[in-house]
């Protein structure tokens, strides 16, 4: 029984490919300057570590589909000042995080994958700026979803 659990855990955390569409390196380099603008808030949503490297998870901002995260990727978006519901799919129901954003500031949200009953669950949490920037720099910038 222990062997079956171990094999299942290894498969869950390592098999597969969690590739998602990425922005060109030039765009990533610009975004990683962490510059702000006076009229909008910058929001970084990232996934840097943990189990479930083969899993992809969708991200929404106020019901707008931002895109799908893969292992060691992040999203960058600019928002008008206000309150937003950032959510991610999880095993049984979406996981939500309400954030209040102000113009001229950066906000950082870490997405983590956790063991679930059938597949991995997903959670969101705010992260302080210095810690988040260290996490983000080695990651790849994912392309946001753009409807055709």
PDB file of C-alpha atoms in Angstrom:
ATOM      1  CA  UNK A   1       0.000   0.000   0.000  1.00  0.00           C
ATOM      2  CA  UNK A   2       2.835   2.421   0.838  1.00  0.00           C
ATOM      3  CA  UNK A   3       4.387   1.778  -2.595  1.00  0.00           C
ATOM      4  CA  UNK A   4       1.119   2.625  -4.354  1.00  0.00           C
ATOM      5  CA  UNK A   5       0.800   5.873  -2.426  1.00  0.00           C
ATOM      6  CA  UNK A   6       4.417   6.807  -3.129  1.00  0.00           C
ATOM      7  CA  UNK A   7       4.092   6.048  -6.856  1.00  0.00           C
ATOM      8  CA  UNK A   8       0.849   8.040  -7.044  1.00  0.00           C
ATOM      9  CA  UNK A   9       2.451  10.987  -5.267  1.00  0.00           C
ATOM     10  CA  UNK A  10       5.463  10.964  -7.586  1.00  0.00           C
ATOM     11  CA  UNK A  11       3.227  10.816 -10.637  1.00  0.00           C
ATOM     12  CA  UNK A  12       1.112  13.652  -9.293  1.00  0.00           C
ATOM     13  CA  UNK A  13       4.097  15.917  -8.701  1.00  0.00           C
ATOM     14  CA  UNK A  14       6.371  15.183 -11.644  1.00  0.00           C
ATOM     15  CA  UNK A  15       4.706  13.589 -14.658  1.00  0.00           C
ATOM     16  CA  UNK A  16       3.380  15.732 -17.458  1.00  0.00           C
ATOM     17  CA  UNK A  17       4.157  19.150 -18.711  1.00  0.00           C
ATOM     18  CA  UNK A  18       2.612  22.300 -17.337  1.00  0.00           C
ATOM     19  CA  UNK A  19       3.684  24.527 -20.174  1.00  0.00           C
ATOM     20  CA  UNK A  20       1.554  27.552 -20.870  1.00  0.00           C
ATOM     21  CA  UNK A  21       1.996  30.267 -23.534  1.00  0.00           C
ATOM     22  CA  UNK A  22       4.770  32.675 -22.502  1.00  0.00           C
ATOM     23  CA  UNK A  23       5.502  36.317 -23.270  1.00  0.00           C
ATOM     24  CA  UNK A  24       8.753  37.194 -25.089  1.00  0.00           C
ATOM     25  CA  UNK A  25      11.779  37.726 -22.851  1.00  0.00           C
ATOM     26  CA  UNK A  26      11.783  41.466 -23.668  1.00  0.00           C
ATOM     27  CA  UNK A  27       8.272  41.874 -22.228  1.00  0.00           C
ATOM     28  CA  UNK A  28       9.208  39.830 -19.170  1.00  0.00           C
ATOM     29  CA  UNK A  29      12.310  41.973 -18.569  1.00  0.00           C
ATOM     30  CA  UNK A  30      10.204  45.150 -18.653  1.00  0.00           C
ATOM     31  CA  UNK A  31       7.546  43.791 -16.286  1.00  0.00           C
ATOM     32  CA  UNK A  32      10.224  42.646 -13.834  1.00  0.00           C
ATOM     33  CA  UNK A  33      11.364  46.233 -13.325  1.00  0.00           C
ATOM     34  CA  UNK A  34       8.274  46.482 -11.076  1.00  0.00           C
ATOM     35  CA  UNK A  35       7.643  50.078 -12.194  1.00  0.00           C
ATOM     36  CA  UNK A  36       4.315  51.600 -11.242  1.00  0.00           C
ATOM     37  CA  UNK A  37       2.010  54.005 -13.070  1.00  0.00           C
ATOM     38  CA  UNK A  38       0.085  56.809 -11.365  1.00  0.00           C
ATOM     39  CA  UNK A  39      -3.368  55.756 -12.582  1.00  0.00           C
ATOM     40  CA  UNK A  40      -3.370  51.933 -12.231  1.00  0.00           C
ATOM     41  CA  UNK A  41      -2.315  49.163  -9.870  1.00  0.00           C
ATOM     42  CA  UNK A  42       0.011  46.386 -11.010  1.00  0.00           C
ATOM     43  CA  UNK A  43      -0.984  42.882  -9.945  1.00  0.00           C
ATOM     44  CA  UNK A  44       1.378  39.912 -10.137  1.00  0.00           C
ATOM     45  CA  UNK A  45      -0.069  36.432  -9.627  1.00  0.00           C
ATOM     46  CA  UNK A  46       2.598  33.772  -9.443  1.00  0.00           C
ATOM     47  CA  UNK A  47       3.195  30.094  -8.872  1.00  0.00           C
ATOM     48  CA  UNK A  48       6.756  29.352  -7.878  1.00  0.00           C
ATOM     49  CA  UNK A  49       6.958  26.097  -5.963  1.00  0.00           C
ATOM     50  CA  UNK A  50       5.193  23.192  -4.406  1.00  0.00           C
ATOM     51  CA  UNK A  51       3.658  19.973  -5.515  1.00  0.00           C
ATOM     52  CA  UNK A  52       1.667  19.463  -8.672  1.00  0.00           C
ATOM     53  CA  UNK A  53       4.255  20.667 -11.163  1.00  0.00           C
ATOM     54  CA  UNK A  54       2.298  18.970 -13.944  1.00  0.00           C
ATOM     55  CA  UNK A  55      -0.958  20.743 -13.084  1.00  0.00           C
ATOM     56  CA  UNK A  56      -2.300  23.887 -14.694  1.00  0.00           C
ATOM     57  CA  UNK A  57      -4.776  26.101 -12.868  1.00  0.00           C
ATOM     58  CA  UNK A  58      -7.070  28.824 -14.226  1.00  0.00           C
ATOM     59  CA  UNK A  59      -7.067  32.346 -12.769  1.00  0.00           C
ATOM     60  CA  UNK A  60      -9.965  34.828 -12.901  1.00  0.00           C
ATOM     61  CA  UNK A  61     -10.174  38.469 -11.847  1.00  0.00           C
ATOM     62  CA  UNK A  62     -13.789  39.502 -11.153  1.00  0.00           C
ATOM     63  CA  UNK A  63     -14.977  36.666 -13.388  1.00  0.00           C
ATOM     64  CA  UNK A  64     -12.661  37.703 -16.250  1.00  0.00           C
ATOM     65  CA  UNK A  65     -10.454  34.790 -17.314  1.00  0.00           C
ATOM     66  CA  UNK A  66      -6.855  35.973 -17.015  1.00  0.00           C
ATOM     67  CA  UNK A  67      -5.258  32.687 -18.066  1.00  0.00           C
ATOM     68  CA  UNK A  68      -3.844  29.400 -16.836  1.00  0.00           C
ATOM     69  CA  UNK A  69      -0.789  29.122 -14.626  1.00  0.00           C
ATOM     70  CA  UNK A  70       1.847  26.475 -15.014  1.00  0.00           C
ATOM     71  CA  UNK A  71       4.670  25.548 -12.681  1.00  0.00           C
ATOM     72  CA  UNK A  72       7.134  28.448 -12.233  1.00  0.00           C
ATOM     73  CA  UNK A  73       5.057  31.016 -14.128  1.00  0.00           C
ATOM     74  CA  UNK A  74       3.345  34.300 -13.297  1.00  0.00           C
ATOM     75  CA  UNK A  75       0.807  36.725 -14.684  1.00  0.00           C
ATOM     76  CA  UNK A  76       1.015  40.490 -14.713  1.00  0.00           C
ATOM     77  CA  UNK A  77      -1.989  42.723 -15.179  1.00  0.00           C
ATOM     78  CA  UNK A  78      -2.919  46.333 -14.507  1.00  0.00           C
ATOM     79  CA  UNK A  79      -6.170  47.205 -12.751  1.00  0.00           C
ATOM     80  CA  UNK A  80      -8.114  50.357 -12.029  1.00  0.00           C
ATOM     81  CA  UNK A  81      -8.249  51.227  -8.311  1.00  0.00           C
ATOM     82  CA  UNK A  82     -10.938  49.236  -6.504  1.00  0.00           C
ATOM     83  CA  UNK A  83     -11.809  45.886  -4.981  1.00  0.00           C
ATOM     84  CA  UNK A  84     -11.349  42.702  -6.997  1.00  0.00           C
ATOM     85  CA  UNK A  85     -12.166  39.036  -6.540  1.00  0.00           C
ATOM     86  CA  UNK A  86      -9.177  36.998  -7.680  1.00  0.00           C
ATOM     87  CA  UNK A  87     -10.043  33.322  -7.934  1.00  0.00           C
ATOM     88  CA  UNK A  88      -8.507  30.050  -8.977  1.00  0.00           C
ATOM     89  CA  UNK A  89      -9.962  26.656  -9.670  1.00  0.00           C
ATOM     90  CA  UNK A  90      -9.502  24.068  -6.973  1.00  0.00           C
ATOM     91  CA  UNK A  91     -10.493  20.469  -6.489  1.00  0.00           C
ATOM     92  CA  UNK A  92     -14.088  20.955  -5.386  1.00  0.00           C
ATOM     93  CA  UNK A  93     -14.790  24.673  -5.799  1.00  0.00           C
ATOM     94  CA  UNK A  94     -13.055  27.911  -6.745  1.00  0.00           C
ATOM     95  CA  UNK A  95     -10.798  29.569  -4.194  1.00  0.00           C
ATOM     96  CA  UNK A  96     -11.274  33.336  -3.825  1.00  0.00           C
ATOM     97  CA  UNK A  97      -9.143  36.215  -2.553  1.00  0.00           C
ATOM     98  CA  UNK A  98     -10.561  39.737  -2.315  1.00  0.00           C
ATOM     99  CA  UNK A  99      -7.986  42.466  -2.844  1.00  0.00           C
ATOM    100  CA  UNK A 100      -8.267  46.242  -2.586  1.00  0.00           C
ATOM    101  CA  UNK A 101      -5.865  47.950  -4.973  1.00  0.00           C
ATOM    102  CA  UNK A 102      -4.712  51.561  -5.169  1.00  0.00           C
ATOM    103  CA  UNK A 103      -3.234  53.313  -8.179  1.00  0.00           C
ATOM    104  CA  UNK A 104       0.536  53.569  -8.228  1.00  0.00           C
ATOM    105  CA  UNK A 105       1.142  50.394  -6.224  1.00  0.00           C
ATOM    106  CA  UNK A 106       2.206  46.806  -6.880  1.00  0.00           C
ATOM    107  CA  UNK A 107       0.307  43.813  -5.477  1.00  0.00           C
ATOM    108  CA  UNK A 108       1.522  40.233  -5.309  1.00  0.00           C
ATOM    109  CA  UNK A 109      -0.503  37.036  -5.008  1.00  0.00           C
ATOM    110  CA  UNK A 110       1.007  33.583  -4.706  1.00  0.00           C
ATOM    111  CA  UNK A 111      -0.900  30.580  -6.000  1.00  0.00           C
ATOM    112  CA  UNK A 112      -0.046  27.277  -4.341  1.00  0.00           C
ATOM    113  CA  UNK A 113      -1.026  23.746  -5.270  1.00  0.00           C
ATOM    114  CA  UNK A 114      -1.866  21.350  -2.460  1.00  0.00           C
ATOM    115  CA  UNK A 115      -2.697  17.685  -2.274  1.00  0.00           C
ATOM    116  CA  UNK A 116      -6.340  16.908  -2.824  1.00  0.00           C
ATOM    117  CA  UNK A 117      -8.464  13.779  -2.800  1.00  0.00           C
ATOM    118  CA  UNK A 118      -8.438  13.280  -6.590  1.00  0.00           C
ATOM    119  CA  UNK A 119      -6.367  16.157  -7.962  1.00  0.00           C
ATOM    120  CA  UNK A 120      -4.508  19.085  -6.459  1.00  0.00           C
ATOM    121  CA  UNK A 121      -6.260  21.901  -4.750  1.00  0.00           C
ATOM    122  CA  UNK A 122      -5.223  25.498  -5.342  1.00  0.00           C
ATOM    123  CA  UNK A 123      -5.002  28.452  -2.968  1.00  0.00           C
ATOM    124  CA  UNK A 124      -4.206  32.155  -3.248  1.00  0.00           C
ATOM    125  CA  UNK A 125      -2.483  34.371  -0.694  1.00  0.00           C
ATOM    126  CA  UNK A 126      -1.076  37.902  -0.680  1.00  0.00           C
ATOM    127  CA  UNK A 127       2.723  38.137  -0.334  1.00  0.00           C
ATOM    128  CA  UNK A 128       4.851  41.116   0.817  1.00  0.00           C
ATOM    129  CA  UNK A 129       6.628  43.002  -1.963  1.00  0.00           C
ATOM    130  CA  UNK A 130      10.277  42.119  -1.215  1.00  0.00           C
ATOM    131  CA  UNK A 131       9.578  38.419  -0.818  1.00  0.00           C
ATOM    132  CA  UNK A 132       7.323  38.297  -3.879  1.00  0.00           C
ATOM    133  CA  UNK A 133       9.809  40.070  -6.152  1.00  0.00           C
ATOM    134  CA  UNK A 134      12.498  37.538  -5.189  1.00  0.00           C
ATOM    135  CA  UNK A 135      10.056  34.746  -6.047  1.00  0.00           C
ATOM    136  CA  UNK A 136       8.992  36.267  -9.376  1.00  0.00           C
ATOM    137  CA  UNK A 137      12.341  37.124 -11.016  1.00  0.00           C
ATOM    138  CA  UNK A 138      13.350  33.489 -11.769  1.00  0.00           C
ATOM    139  CA  UNK A 139       9.865  32.649 -13.103  1.00  0.00           C
ATOM    140  CA  UNK A 140       8.495  33.014 -16.648  1.00  0.00           C
ATOM    141  CA  UNK A 141       5.813  35.530 -17.603  1.00  0.00           C
ATOM    142  CA  UNK A 142       2.710  33.765 -18.938  1.00  0.00           C
ATOM    143  CA  UNK A 143       0.643  35.338 -21.720  1.00  0.00           C
ATOM    144  CA  UNK A 144      -2.792  36.413 -20.556  1.00  0.00           C
ATOM    145  CA  UNK A 145      -5.775  35.008 -22.398  1.00  0.00           C
ATOM    146  CA  UNK A 146      -7.002  37.260 -25.211  1.00  0.00           C
ATOM    147  CA  UNK A 147     -10.342  36.323 -26.816  1.00  0.00           C
ATOM    148  CA  UNK A 148     -10.207  36.015 -30.586  1.00  0.00           C
TER     149      UNK A 148
END
